């Protein structure tokens, strides 16, 4: 059984973080049981911590017996291995109030909990409360997207219509579009905002078709002031949905209502997307979001840990920045695992806890200067002989500086060693090269990405 750990904020915070174990376990469970089972049986579960046990709340008795029979052992093992101690896990039916502590018979009824601020509610779909502009860390990889999103929420439908936001998984697209929704509603409480995934758009459409309620469907979507649709790459190949969406799009666009779309790819790269939709998508403002730079990764980690009243040491922060993965989602996952681990082990987030939480990312492999040289020479198409030569042309001096930088930061070789392995130069030359690349990296997103690519490739060999 897990012991509730009293934190500075009282046990409530402690429970909340224990429950974070559950979200931490989700990726592993997904991988283990496959997408279908995961979506059907795991996603609908809510996890609560009650009396030192993790209670998995499910919607029905049937669900309860199915999950218990088929998945409980896996769930139990996954949670226990994350916690570093055996966990007590029970599957309960939510409707029966099993998970909710009941007041003693003569105790006064608990006050209903009132949120500090009235939650802003979307007309269609649901806004995630924590995904706001304030909680979004801005830097060179996402500032264009951020500023566009702000402009859109200040004057919906006026400029940038549609706004098409694209970029890789876990980089903040869903966060930003929720922020747009919040901000539109903050400025005009009566605005009608729809924010939903393309999948729910399709499901709503299918339900309407089945029930012969297409008029109601059209009316519902065409009277909003802003339609925010997440992950439109999902519509690829879904002809009927694309067709209906096309008409919705046109109706809203003509009425100068704001449309915001996200996708993991640019419109031109979504295969199975009708040409007419593609050209509509491309007709507005396209903003791309890139993986965060090193500095942003550090800032994000600091912000997320402070939000949980945890201050990370520089050493731990550096570990996460270096090895926590490239997307914000991966970083957050690693951090949450560390926080949960620290809690169940009753320690702070020590280097050891961080390494355990980083799991496979943290495998420390030694990288040699020679490996760095090989990889850099390959990538830039210069020979190793040139790399270690004293030639000063930019085609060789730039790759050389990059290779020196990586020899220092990834291979962790000393300045004199690097100097020697690069044709016996003075070690101050190496120091200068490392400094130069460091400065460029901080300023230039392209350089940062190039280096992140090398770092990933060197560590994953
Ligand atoms: P996407 O939709 O692009 O796959 P999400 O918006 O779901 O990514 O982001 C993944 C997680 O990372 C979310 O928890 C989100 O809050 C967080 N996140 C992403 N970018 C940032 C950022 N710049 N600042 C703070 N949190 C971020
Ligand atoms: Mg998303």
Short mmCIF file of C-alpha atoms and ligand atoms in Angstrom, two decimals:
data_model
loop_
_atom_site.label_atom_id
_atom_site.label_comp_id
_atom_site.label_asym_id
_atom_site.label_seq_id
_atom_site.Cartn_x
_atom_site.Cartn_y
_atom_site.Cartn_z
CA UNK A 1 0.00 0.00 0.00
CA UNK A 2 1.19 3.47 -0.75
CA UNK A 3 1.60 5.83 2.12
CA UNK A 4 0.06 9.22 1.64
CA UNK A 5 2.90 11.68 1.90
CA UNK A 6 2.26 14.92 3.62
CA UNK A 7 3.62 17.78 1.56
CA UNK A 8 4.10 21.44 2.31
CA UNK A 9 0.58 22.03 1.07
CA UNK A 10 -1.01 19.31 3.10
CA UNK A 11 -1.99 15.89 1.97
CA UNK A 12 -4.29 17.07 -0.76
CA UNK A 13 -1.34 18.01 -2.93
CA UNK A 14 0.15 14.61 -2.10
CA UNK A 15 -2.91 12.77 -3.37
CA UNK A 16 -2.91 14.85 -6.49
CA UNK A 17 0.60 13.82 -7.26
CA UNK A 18 -0.09 10.18 -6.56
CA UNK A 19 -2.84 10.45 -9.11
CA UNK A 20 -0.22 11.78 -11.48
CA UNK A 21 1.22 8.28 -11.39
CA UNK A 22 -1.77 7.23 -13.41
CA UNK A 23 -1.18 9.68 -16.21
CA UNK A 24 2.44 8.73 -16.11
CA UNK A 25 1.52 5.09 -16.63
CA UNK A 26 -0.70 5.79 -19.63
CA UNK A 27 1.93 5.75 -22.40
CA UNK A 28 3.26 2.40 -21.19
CA UNK A 29 -0.25 0.95 -20.96
CA UNK A 30 -1.07 2.20 -24.40
CA UNK A 31 1.98 0.50 -25.80
CA UNK A 32 1.34 -2.68 -23.91
CA UNK A 33 -2.30 -3.24 -24.75
CA UNK A 34 -2.60 -1.61 -28.15
CA UNK A 35 -4.48 1.43 -29.37
CA UNK A 36 -7.93 -0.16 -29.54
CA UNK A 37 -8.00 -1.67 -26.10
CA UNK A 38 -6.44 1.44 -24.71
CA UNK A 39 -9.06 3.74 -26.19
CA UNK A 40 -11.92 1.46 -25.20
CA UNK A 41 -10.91 0.43 -21.69
CA UNK A 42 -8.20 2.66 -20.31
CA UNK A 43 -8.94 6.15 -21.54
CA UNK A 44 -12.38 6.32 -19.89
CA UNK A 45 -10.88 5.56 -16.47
CA UNK A 46 -10.42 8.27 -13.85
CA UNK A 47 -7.89 7.60 -11.14
CA UNK A 48 -8.33 8.79 -7.58
CA UNK A 49 -6.28 8.22 -4.50
CA UNK A 50 -8.39 7.14 -1.55
CA UNK A 51 -7.06 5.84 1.78
CA UNK A 52 -3.68 4.97 0.33
CA UNK A 53 -5.03 2.98 -2.57
CA UNK A 54 -5.38 3.95 -6.17
CA UNK A 55 -8.99 3.65 -7.25
CA UNK A 56 -9.70 3.37 -10.90
CA UNK A 57 -13.20 4.61 -11.50
CA UNK A 58 -15.05 3.07 -14.41
CA UNK A 59 -18.51 3.76 -15.79
CA UNK A 60 -20.28 0.42 -15.29
CA UNK A 61 -20.23 -2.99 -13.65
CA UNK A 62 -19.55 -4.68 -16.92
CA UNK A 63 -16.63 -2.35 -17.50
CA UNK A 64 -15.40 -3.09 -14.01
CA UNK A 65 -15.35 -6.84 -14.44
CA UNK A 66 -13.81 -6.63 -17.90
CA UNK A 67 -10.98 -4.36 -16.82
CA UNK A 68 -10.37 -6.35 -13.66
CA UNK A 69 -10.21 -9.61 -15.53
CA UNK A 70 -8.18 -8.54 -18.54
CA UNK A 71 -6.07 -5.59 -17.61
CA UNK A 72 -5.69 -5.28 -13.86
CA UNK A 73 -2.48 -7.33 -13.60
CA UNK A 74 -0.80 -5.21 -16.27
CA UNK A 75 -2.05 -2.00 -14.70
CA UNK A 76 -0.87 -3.11 -11.30
CA UNK A 77 2.60 -4.01 -12.50
CA UNK A 78 3.00 -0.83 -14.48
CA UNK A 79 1.98 1.40 -11.59
CA UNK A 80 4.10 -0.52 -9.09
CA UNK A 81 7.17 -0.36 -11.22
CA UNK A 82 6.73 3.37 -11.69
CA UNK A 83 6.19 3.92 -8.00
CA UNK A 84 9.14 1.73 -7.10
CA UNK A 85 6.88 -0.07 -4.58
CA UNK A 86 3.87 -2.36 -4.85
CA UNK A 87 0.66 -0.35 -5.19
CA UNK A 88 -2.82 -1.29 -4.11
CA UNK A 89 -5.09 -0.77 -7.08
CA UNK A 90 -8.86 -1.29 -7.16
CA UNK A 91 -11.34 -0.96 -9.97
CA UNK A 92 -14.60 0.61 -8.80
CA UNK A 93 -17.78 1.77 -10.47
CA UNK A 94 -17.87 5.56 -10.39
CA UNK A 95 -21.63 5.98 -10.35
CA UNK A 96 -21.86 4.13 -7.05
CA UNK A 97 -19.76 6.77 -5.41
CA UNK A 98 -17.24 4.20 -4.29
CA UNK A 99 -14.38 6.55 -4.73
CA UNK A 100 -16.02 9.52 -3.09
CA UNK A 101 -15.55 9.78 0.65
CA UNK A 102 -18.97 9.83 2.27
CA UNK A 103 -19.56 12.12 5.23
CA UNK A 104 -20.50 10.48 8.54
CA UNK A 105 -24.31 10.32 8.93
CA UNK A 106 -24.62 13.30 11.26
CA UNK A 107 -21.81 15.35 9.75
CA UNK A 108 -22.87 18.51 7.96
CA UNK A 109 -23.01 18.14 4.22
CA UNK A 110 -19.79 19.35 2.62
CA UNK A 111 -19.89 22.71 0.92
CA UNK A 112 -20.05 22.29 -2.80
CA UNK A 113 -16.68 23.28 -4.18
CA UNK A 114 -16.85 26.58 -5.95
CA UNK A 115 -14.10 27.37 -8.42
CA UNK A 116 -12.25 30.57 -7.60
CA UNK A 117 -13.07 32.02 -10.99
CA UNK A 118 -16.03 30.97 -13.06
CA UNK A 119 -14.68 28.50 -15.58
CA UNK A 120 -15.03 29.72 -19.13
CA UNK A 121 -17.15 27.31 -21.01
CA UNK A 122 -17.08 26.60 -24.69
CA UNK A 123 -20.39 26.23 -26.48
CA UNK A 124 -19.28 23.13 -28.24
CA UNK A 125 -16.50 20.97 -26.89
CA UNK A 126 -14.49 21.58 -23.77
CA UNK A 127 -11.71 24.01 -22.96
CA UNK A 128 -8.84 22.70 -20.86
CA UNK A 129 -8.57 25.16 -17.97
CA UNK A 130 -4.79 25.13 -17.60
CA UNK A 131 -4.01 25.68 -21.29
CA UNK A 132 -3.82 29.47 -21.29
CA UNK A 133 -1.51 32.07 -22.83
CA UNK A 134 -0.11 32.79 -19.37
CA UNK A 135 1.06 29.21 -18.87
CA UNK A 136 2.64 29.02 -22.33
CA UNK A 137 6.40 29.51 -22.46
CA UNK A 138 7.37 31.56 -25.50
CA UNK A 139 10.67 31.40 -27.35
CA UNK A 140 12.18 31.28 -30.83
CA UNK A 141 10.50 27.97 -31.72
CA UNK A 142 6.96 29.14 -31.14
CA UNK A 143 6.83 32.92 -30.93
CA UNK A 144 5.28 33.37 -34.37
CA UNK A 145 2.55 30.87 -33.54
CA UNK A 146 2.04 32.50 -30.16
CA UNK A 147 1.74 36.03 -31.52
CA UNK A 148 -0.62 34.92 -34.27
CA UNK A 149 -2.76 33.12 -31.73
CA UNK A 150 -2.95 36.26 -29.63
CA UNK A 151 -3.85 38.41 -32.62
CA UNK A 152 -6.59 35.95 -33.54
CA UNK A 153 -8.13 36.01 -30.09
CA UNK A 154 -8.00 39.80 -29.90
CA UNK A 155 -9.90 40.25 -33.14
CA UNK A 156 -11.48 36.97 -34.21
CA UNK A 157 -12.43 36.70 -37.85
CA UNK A 158 -10.67 39.90 -38.83
CA UNK A 159 -7.14 38.96 -39.79
CA UNK A 160 -5.53 35.56 -40.19
CA UNK A 161 -8.62 33.62 -41.18
CA UNK A 162 -8.25 30.70 -41.13
CA UNK A 163 -5.29 30.30 -38.88
CA UNK A 164 -3.56 27.02 -39.62
CA UNK A 165 -1.17 25.88 -36.91
CA UNK A 166 1.05 22.91 -37.64
CA UNK A 167 3.99 21.12 -36.07
CA UNK A 168 5.09 17.83 -34.52
CA UNK A 169 3.44 15.94 -31.70
CA UNK A 170 3.60 17.37 -28.20
CA UNK A 171 4.79 20.83 -29.15
CA UNK A 172 1.87 22.87 -27.83
CA UNK A 173 -0.73 23.08 -30.61
CA UNK A 174 -3.64 21.95 -28.47
CA UNK A 175 -2.43 24.20 -25.69
CA UNK A 176 -2.35 27.26 -27.93
CA UNK A 177 -5.79 26.75 -29.45
CA UNK A 178 -7.30 26.32 -26.00
CA UNK A 179 -5.62 29.57 -25.04
CA UNK A 180 -7.30 31.21 -28.02
CA UNK A 181 -10.67 29.91 -26.84
CA UNK A 182 -10.11 31.18 -23.29
CA UNK A 183 -9.00 34.58 -24.48
CA UNK A 184 -11.92 35.06 -26.89
CA UNK A 185 -14.29 34.27 -24.04
CA UNK A 186 -12.41 36.46 -21.59
CA UNK A 187 -12.81 39.39 -23.93
CA UNK A 188 -16.39 38.66 -24.83
CA UNK A 189 -18.15 36.35 -22.44
CA UNK A 190 -21.05 35.82 -24.80
CA UNK A 191 -18.98 34.74 -27.76
CA UNK A 192 -19.88 31.30 -29.04
CA UNK A 193 -16.80 29.17 -29.27
CA UNK A 194 -16.49 25.62 -30.54
CA UNK A 195 -13.27 23.83 -29.70
CA UNK A 196 -13.05 20.17 -30.52
CA UNK A 197 -10.96 17.50 -32.15
CA UNK A 198 -11.58 16.62 -35.75
CA UNK A 199 -12.51 13.20 -34.51
CA UNK A 200 -15.36 14.51 -32.38
CA UNK A 201 -16.46 16.69 -35.26
CA UNK A 202 -16.72 13.53 -37.32
CA UNK A 203 -18.48 11.57 -34.60
CA UNK A 204 -21.01 14.34 -34.13
CA UNK A 205 -21.58 14.36 -37.85
CA UNK A 206 -22.07 10.60 -38.01
CA UNK A 207 -24.53 10.71 -35.13
CA UNK A 208 -26.46 13.49 -36.84
CA UNK A 209 -26.57 11.55 -40.10
CA UNK A 210 -27.79 8.45 -38.33
CA UNK A 211 -30.52 10.30 -36.50
CA UNK A 212 -31.44 12.28 -39.56
CA UNK A 213 -30.61 15.55 -37.81
CA UNK A 214 -28.39 17.21 -40.33
CA UNK A 215 -30.21 20.51 -40.15
CA UNK A 216 -29.59 20.75 -36.45
CA UNK A 217 -25.96 19.80 -37.02
CA UNK A 218 -25.45 22.53 -39.59
CA UNK A 219 -27.18 25.12 -37.50
CA UNK A 220 -25.14 24.24 -34.48
CA UNK A 221 -21.80 24.64 -36.21
CA UNK A 222 -22.70 27.58 -38.37
CA UNK A 223 -23.77 29.86 -35.60
CA UNK A 224 -20.48 29.92 -33.71
CA UNK A 225 -18.19 32.94 -33.64
CA UNK A 226 -15.09 30.78 -33.63
CA UNK A 227 -14.62 27.21 -34.77
CA UNK A 228 -11.41 25.70 -33.44
CA UNK A 229 -10.70 22.27 -34.83
CA UNK A 230 -7.77 20.23 -33.56
CA UNK A 231 -5.80 17.68 -35.58
CA UNK A 232 -7.40 18.08 -38.99
CA UNK A 233 -4.93 15.56 -40.43
CA UNK A 234 -7.43 13.09 -39.00
CA UNK A 235 -9.90 14.05 -41.73
CA UNK A 236 -7.60 12.59 -44.39
CA UNK A 237 -9.48 10.05 -46.44
CA UNK A 238 -12.81 10.74 -44.66
CA UNK A 239 -14.68 12.03 -47.66
CA UNK A 240 -18.12 12.57 -46.20
CA UNK A 241 -16.71 14.48 -43.23
CA UNK A 242 -14.50 16.60 -45.46
CA UNK A 243 -17.44 17.45 -47.63
CA UNK A 244 -19.55 18.57 -44.69
CA UNK A 245 -16.65 20.42 -43.16
CA UNK A 246 -16.04 22.21 -46.43
CA UNK A 247 -19.54 23.68 -46.29
CA UNK A 248 -19.25 24.59 -42.64
CA UNK A 249 -15.94 26.24 -43.38
CA UNK A 250 -17.34 28.31 -46.22
CA UNK A 251 -20.39 29.41 -44.30
CA UNK A 252 -18.29 30.58 -41.35
CA UNK A 253 -15.63 32.17 -43.49
CA UNK A 254 -18.14 34.15 -45.47
CA UNK A 255 -19.73 35.37 -42.28
CA UNK A 256 -16.23 36.43 -41.12
CA UNK A 257 -16.22 34.05 -38.22
CA UNK A 258 -12.85 32.86 -37.00
CA UNK A 259 -11.58 29.43 -37.95
CA UNK A 260 -8.52 27.90 -36.32
CA UNK A 261 -7.11 24.56 -37.40
CA UNK A 262 -4.21 22.45 -36.22
CA UNK A 263 -2.41 19.57 -37.83
CA UNK A 264 0.76 17.58 -37.38
CA UNK A 265 1.65 18.40 -40.98
CA UNK A 266 1.39 21.31 -43.38
CA UNK A 267 -1.72 21.12 -45.61
CA UNK A 268 0.39 20.17 -48.63
CA UNK A 269 1.69 17.12 -46.76
CA UNK A 270 -1.66 15.73 -45.63
CA UNK A 271 -2.36 12.90 -48.02
CA UNK A 272 -6.02 12.19 -48.64
CA UNK A 273 -7.07 15.79 -48.07
CA UNK A 274 -9.30 17.19 -50.80
CA UNK A 275 -7.70 19.84 -52.96
CA UNK A 276 -10.42 22.37 -52.26
CA UNK A 277 -9.92 22.06 -48.51
CA UNK A 278 -6.17 22.23 -48.89
CA UNK A 279 -6.41 25.48 -50.79
CA UNK A 280 -8.80 26.91 -48.17
CA UNK A 281 -6.35 25.97 -45.42
CA UNK A 282 -3.46 27.50 -47.28
CA UNK A 283 -5.43 30.63 -47.98
CA UNK A 284 -5.11 31.93 -44.44
CA UNK A 285 -2.20 32.31 -42.11
CA UNK A 286 -0.02 29.27 -41.61
CA UNK A 287 2.12 29.16 -38.49
CA UNK A 288 4.53 26.40 -37.67
CA UNK A 289 5.62 25.36 -34.22
CA UNK A 290 9.09 23.78 -33.81
CA UNK A 291 10.70 21.74 -31.04
CA UNK A 292 11.74 23.97 -28.13
CA UNK A 293 15.32 25.17 -27.89
CA UNK A 294 17.51 24.21 -24.97
CA UNK A 295 16.80 27.43 -23.16
CA UNK A 296 13.09 27.00 -23.67
CA UNK A 297 13.24 23.44 -22.41
CA UNK A 298 14.85 24.72 -19.23
CA UNK A 299 12.28 27.51 -18.90
CA UNK A 300 9.39 25.09 -19.43
CA UNK A 301 10.73 22.68 -16.84
CA UNK A 302 11.22 25.48 -14.35
CA UNK A 303 7.70 26.76 -14.93
CA UNK A 304 6.09 23.32 -14.69
CA UNK A 305 7.96 22.34 -11.54
CA UNK A 306 7.27 25.68 -9.85
CA UNK A 307 3.60 25.24 -10.62
CA UNK A 308 3.85 22.16 -8.40
CA UNK A 309 5.83 23.99 -5.72
CA UNK A 310 9.02 22.12 -6.54
CA UNK A 311 12.33 23.82 -7.20
CA UNK A 312 14.72 21.74 -9.30
CA UNK A 313 18.47 21.91 -8.75
CA UNK A 314 20.58 23.07 -11.67
CA UNK A 315 22.01 19.62 -12.02
CA UNK A 316 18.61 17.93 -12.27
CA UNK A 317 17.35 20.61 -14.61
CA UNK A 318 20.31 20.03 -16.88
CA UNK A 319 19.63 16.28 -16.91
CA UNK A 320 16.08 16.84 -18.05
CA UNK A 321 17.09 19.40 -20.62
CA UNK A 322 19.68 17.07 -22.09
CA UNK A 323 17.85 13.80 -21.93
CA UNK A 324 14.17 14.46 -21.40
CA UNK A 325 13.35 14.23 -25.10
CA UNK A 326 12.64 16.89 -27.68
CA UNK A 327 8.94 17.54 -27.34
CA UNK A 328 7.34 19.38 -24.47
CA UNK A 329 5.09 16.42 -23.83
CA UNK A 330 8.06 14.11 -23.33
CA UNK A 331 9.71 16.64 -21.05
CA UNK A 332 6.57 17.02 -19.01
CA UNK A 333 6.16 13.26 -18.82
CA UNK A 334 9.68 12.83 -17.51
CA UNK A 335 9.19 15.61 -14.98
CA UNK A 336 5.87 14.21 -13.75
CA UNK A 337 7.37 10.76 -13.37
CA UNK A 338 10.17 12.28 -11.31
CA UNK A 339 7.72 14.19 -9.12
CA UNK A 340 5.64 11.07 -8.54
CA UNK A 341 8.74 9.01 -7.79
CA UNK A 342 10.11 11.61 -5.41
CA UNK A 343 6.80 11.55 -3.63
CA UNK A 344 6.49 7.80 -3.19
CA UNK A 345 10.12 7.52 -2.20
CA UNK A 346 9.77 10.40 0.19
CA UNK A 347 12.79 12.22 -1.20
CA UNK A 348 13.19 15.40 -3.20
CA UNK A 349 13.86 15.26 -6.92
CA UNK A 350 17.44 14.06 -6.60
CA UNK A 351 19.72 13.21 -9.51
CA UNK A 352 18.99 9.57 -8.84
CA UNK A 353 15.23 10.09 -8.96
CA UNK A 354 15.62 12.11 -12.15
CA UNK A 355 17.64 9.36 -13.80
CA UNK A 356 15.10 6.74 -12.78
CA UNK A 357 12.30 8.88 -14.16
CA UNK A 358 14.12 9.52 -17.41
CA UNK A 359 14.22 5.78 -17.92
CA UNK A 360 15.37 4.71 -21.35
CA UNK A 361 16.26 8.27 -22.34
CA UNK A 362 18.78 8.42 -19.57
CA UNK A 363 20.92 5.51 -20.63
CA UNK A 364 24.34 6.94 -20.37
CA UNK A 365 26.39 5.87 -23.33
CA UNK A 366 29.84 7.09 -23.79
CA UNK A 367 30.37 8.95 -27.01
CA UNK A 368 33.90 9.40 -28.29
CA UNK A 369 35.37 12.41 -30.04
CA UNK A 370 35.96 10.12 -33.03
CA UNK A 371 32.27 9.29 -33.23
CA UNK A 372 31.43 12.97 -33.15
CA UNK A 373 33.92 13.63 -35.93
CA UNK A 374 32.51 10.85 -38.06
CA UNK A 375 28.95 11.99 -37.67
CA UNK A 376 29.72 15.64 -38.35
CA UNK A 377 31.88 14.83 -41.36
CA UNK A 378 29.08 12.65 -42.73
CA UNK A 379 26.42 15.23 -42.22
CA UNK A 380 28.37 18.12 -43.76
CA UNK A 381 30.09 16.09 -46.46
CA UNK A 382 33.59 17.08 -45.42
CA UNK A 383 36.33 14.53 -44.83
CA UNK A 384 37.69 13.85 -41.37
CA UNK A 385 41.08 14.91 -42.67
CA UNK A 386 39.61 18.33 -43.48
CA UNK A 387 37.85 18.48 -40.14
CA UNK A 388 41.10 18.09 -38.23
CA UNK A 389 43.15 20.14 -40.71
CA UNK A 390 44.13 23.76 -40.30
CA UNK A 391 42.14 24.90 -43.36
CA UNK A 392 40.22 28.05 -42.63
CA UNK A 393 37.49 28.09 -45.31
CA UNK A 394 34.03 28.34 -43.88
CA UNK A 395 32.91 25.00 -45.41
CA UNK A 396 35.34 23.28 -43.10
CA UNK A 397 35.72 25.72 -40.22
CA UNK A 398 32.02 25.76 -39.37
CA UNK A 399 31.63 21.93 -39.23
CA UNK A 400 34.86 21.85 -37.25
CA UNK A 401 33.49 24.25 -34.66
CA UNK A 402 30.30 22.20 -34.44
CA UNK A 403 32.32 19.03 -33.97
CA UNK A 404 34.41 20.67 -31.26
CA UNK A 405 31.30 21.87 -29.49
CA UNK A 406 29.75 18.39 -29.54
CA UNK A 407 33.03 16.82 -28.44
CA UNK A 408 32.85 19.04 -25.39
CA UNK A 409 29.12 18.85 -24.60
CA UNK A 410 28.19 15.30 -25.61
CA UNK A 411 31.48 13.39 -25.59
CA UNK A 412 32.46 15.44 -22.52
CA UNK A 413 36.11 15.48 -23.52
CA UNK A 414 38.45 18.06 -21.97
CA UNK A 415 39.63 21.11 -23.97
CA UNK A 416 43.22 19.80 -24.28
CA UNK A 417 42.01 16.37 -25.43
CA UNK A 418 39.79 17.93 -28.08
CA UNK A 419 42.60 20.24 -29.16
CA UNK A 420 44.85 17.25 -29.61
CA UNK A 421 42.30 15.21 -31.53
CA UNK A 422 41.66 18.09 -33.89
CA UNK A 423 45.12 18.22 -35.36
CA UNK A 424 47.05 19.37 -32.31
CA UNK A 425 45.81 22.93 -31.93
CA UNK A 426 45.95 25.25 -28.99
CA UNK A 427 43.21 24.46 -26.45
CA UNK A 428 42.09 28.10 -26.39
CA UNK A 429 41.03 27.66 -30.03
CA UNK A 430 38.68 24.92 -28.87
CA UNK A 431 37.35 27.10 -26.07
CA UNK A 432 36.70 29.85 -28.56
CA UNK A 433 34.89 27.45 -30.94
CA UNK A 434 32.67 26.10 -28.17
CA UNK A 435 31.80 29.61 -27.04
CA UNK A 436 31.02 30.70 -30.61
CA UNK A 437 28.63 27.81 -31.24
CA UNK A 438 27.00 28.31 -27.85
CA UNK A 439 26.23 31.92 -28.71
CA UNK A 440 24.92 31.06 -32.14
CA UNK A 441 22.77 28.32 -30.70
CA UNK A 442 21.10 30.71 -28.31
CA UNK A 443 20.31 33.12 -31.12
CA UNK A 444 19.56 30.95 -34.10
CA UNK A 445 16.78 28.40 -34.13
CA UNK A 446 18.29 26.59 -37.13
CA UNK A 447 21.58 26.06 -35.33
CA UNK A 448 19.80 24.89 -32.22
CA UNK A 449 17.85 22.33 -34.23
CA UNK A 450 20.91 21.14 -36.06
CA UNK A 451 22.66 20.57 -32.73
CA UNK A 452 19.63 18.91 -31.14
CA UNK A 453 19.58 16.56 -34.12
CA UNK A 454 23.23 15.64 -33.55
CA UNK A 455 22.70 15.24 -29.82
CA UNK A 456 19.75 12.92 -30.34
CA UNK A 457 21.58 10.87 -32.95
CA UNK A 458 24.75 10.60 -30.86
CA UNK A 459 22.85 9.49 -27.77
CA UNK A 460 20.63 7.04 -29.64
CA UNK A 461 23.34 5.20 -31.44
P1 LIG B 1 0.30 19.06 -29.40
O1 LIG B 1 -1.16 19.38 -29.44
O2 LIG B 1 1.12 19.93 -30.29
O3 LIG B 1 0.58 17.61 -29.61
P2 LIG B 1 0.03 19.84 -26.63
O4 LIG B 1 -0.56 21.19 -26.80
O5 LIG B 1 -0.88 18.76 -26.20
O6 LIG B 1 0.84 19.40 -27.94
O7 LIG B 1 1.25 19.98 -25.62
C1 LIG B 1 1.78 18.88 -24.90
C2 LIG B 1 2.04 19.30 -23.47
O8 LIG B 1 3.11 20.24 -23.45
C3 LIG B 1 0.86 20.00 -22.84
O9 LIG B 1 0.80 19.62 -21.49
C4 LIG B 1 1.19 21.47 -22.94
O10 LIG B 1 0.64 22.21 -21.89
C5 LIG B 1 2.70 21.46 -22.86
N1 LIG B 1 3.33 22.55 -23.62
C6 LIG B 1 3.63 22.54 -24.94
N2 LIG B 1 4.24 23.67 -25.30
C7 LIG B 1 4.35 24.42 -24.18
C8 LIG B 1 4.90 25.71 -23.90
N3 LIG B 1 5.49 26.44 -24.85
N4 LIG B 1 4.84 26.16 -22.62
C9 LIG B 1 4.27 25.42 -21.67
N5 LIG B 1 3.74 24.19 -21.87
C10 LIG B 1 3.76 23.70 -23.10
MG1 LIG B 2 -2.77 18.11 -29.79
#
